[in-house]
Amino acid sequence: AQSVTQLGSHVSVSEGALVLLRCNYSSSVPPYLFWYVQYPNQGLQLLLKYTSAATLVKGINGFEAEFKKSETSFHLTKPSAHMSDAAEYFCAVSDQAGTALIFGKGTTLSVSS
Amino acid sequence: DAMVIQNPRYQVTQFGKPVTLSCSQTLNHNVMYWYQQKSSQAPKLLFHYYDKDFNNEADTPDNFQSRRPNTSFCFLDIRSPGLGDAAMYLCATSPGRRGGTDTQYFGPGTRLTVL
């Protein structure tokens, strides 16, 4: 069965610093992986997704993620954090049927000035 | 703009009093999902419709039901809400491409409070 593990429930960075949010996956088939962002009291917004076309995936708001099969990882990065990046970030993997998303527990990103 | 709309954004109900949450979409997507998200937790899939086909997750309590009268609308009915059902309920849609590449588009959610 597919699963994702997000390392670190809370990450704090300074404005302008590198953002690194970690996600490791477990899948018996080639995975399809997603990163979503959730702002307080709002729904989830897709940041980016990996569907095997390219290992480095660029998303919205300057975020990108690299799929590393050897490390079973799909970490999310942004070179320079902005205050508006403060939110909850969820990594997810598509289930084998391709219908449901299985989410990690989420990582709260705090950005200080 | 095409979107996923949830009404109401905030719902308060009493213990045991049936409540219905609404979701509509202008994306003309085949698939509609309902997720439950408790405080500081990941969203958990309750069920989804692929067109008119209903798919219930194995661990979704019988207390939760859903209806999809047409492509645009989907409802979540909680027959007898308990205190443990207080959560954010998220509706999502996707085009319905098989194989795992489907992107799900989420509504803003309805926060349910049970008194």
Tab-separated table of C-alpha atoms in Angstrom, chain A residues 32-34 36 38 40-46 49-51 88 90 94-106, chain B residues 9-10 33 35 37 40-45 48 50 57 88 90 97-109 111:
chain	number	residue	atom	x	y	z
A	32	TYR	CA	2.412	9.806	-8.502
A	33	LEU	CA	3.286	12.431	-5.904
A	34	PHE	CA	1.789	15.763	-4.999
A	36	TYR	CA	-0.443	20.806	-1.529
A	38	GLN	CA	-3.226	24.912	3.023
A	40	PRO	CA	-5.638	28.771	7.722
A	41	ASN	CA	-9.328	27.943	7.331
A	42	GLN	CA	-8.972	27.304	3.633
A	43	GLY	CA	-8.942	24.328	1.314
A	44	LEU	CA	-5.873	22.752	-0.231
A	45	GLN	CA	-4.120	24.276	-3.212
A	46	LEU	CA	-1.908	22.239	-5.514
A	49	LYS	CA	2.882	17.129	-8.911
A	50	TYR	CA	5.203	14.413	-10.160
A	51	THR	CA	3.876	12.080	-12.828
A	88	GLU	CA	0.573	23.970	6.260
A	90	PHE	CA	0.975	18.294	2.708
A	94	SER	CA	-2.011	8.651	-5.370
A	95	ASP	CA	-3.352	5.226	-4.494
A	96	GLN	CA	-2.945	2.275	-6.824
A	97	ALA	CA	-6.349	2.772	-8.373
A	98	GLY	CA	-5.414	6.327	-9.157
A	99	THR	CA	-8.442	7.804	-7.475
A	100	ALA	CA	-7.683	8.579	-3.846
A	101	LEU	CA	-4.920	10.727	-2.395
A	102	ILE	CA	-3.088	9.496	0.661
A	103	PHE	CA	-1.759	12.443	2.617
A	104	GLY	CA	1.138	12.797	4.989
A	105	LYS	CA	0.532	14.375	8.381
A	106	GLY	CA	1.613	17.785	7.167
B	9	ARG	CA	-18.252	27.781	5.300
B	10	TYR	CA	-19.111	27.355	8.965
B	33	TYR	CA	-14.608	13.577	-3.145
B	35	TYR	CA	-12.535	14.435	3.002
B	37	GLN	CA	-9.822	16.868	8.328
B	40	SER	CA	-3.814	19.424	13.012
B	41	GLN	CA	-4.318	16.233	11.025
B	42	ALA	CA	-4.137	15.223	7.396
B	43	PRO	CA	-7.302	15.061	5.300
B	44	LYS	CA	-8.882	11.616	5.338
B	45	LEU	CA	-10.968	10.403	2.429
B	48	HIS	CA	-15.997	9.621	-3.654
B	50	TYR	CA	-16.909	8.609	-10.107
B	57	GLU	CA	-13.867	3.966	2.092
B	88	MET	CA	-13.212	20.607	8.575
B	90	LEU	CA	-13.274	19.297	2.329
B	97	ARG	CA	-8.252	10.346	-15.656
B	98	ARG	CA	-7.336	6.854	-14.542
B	99	GLY	CA	-3.807	5.917	-13.632
B	100	GLY	CA	-2.973	8.231	-10.791
B	101	THR	CA	-2.206	11.432	-12.633
B	102	ASP	CA	-5.488	13.103	-11.792
B	103	THR	CA	-5.179	16.413	-9.977
B	104	GLN	CA	-7.724	17.084	-7.273
B	105	TYR	CA	-9.097	20.579	-6.876
B	106	PHE	CA	-10.293	21.474	-3.415
B	107	GLY	CA	-13.014	23.741	-2.160
B	108	PRO	CA	-12.474	26.077	0.814
B	109	GLY	CA	-14.014	23.607	3.248
B	111	ARG	CA	-15.899	23.800	9.412
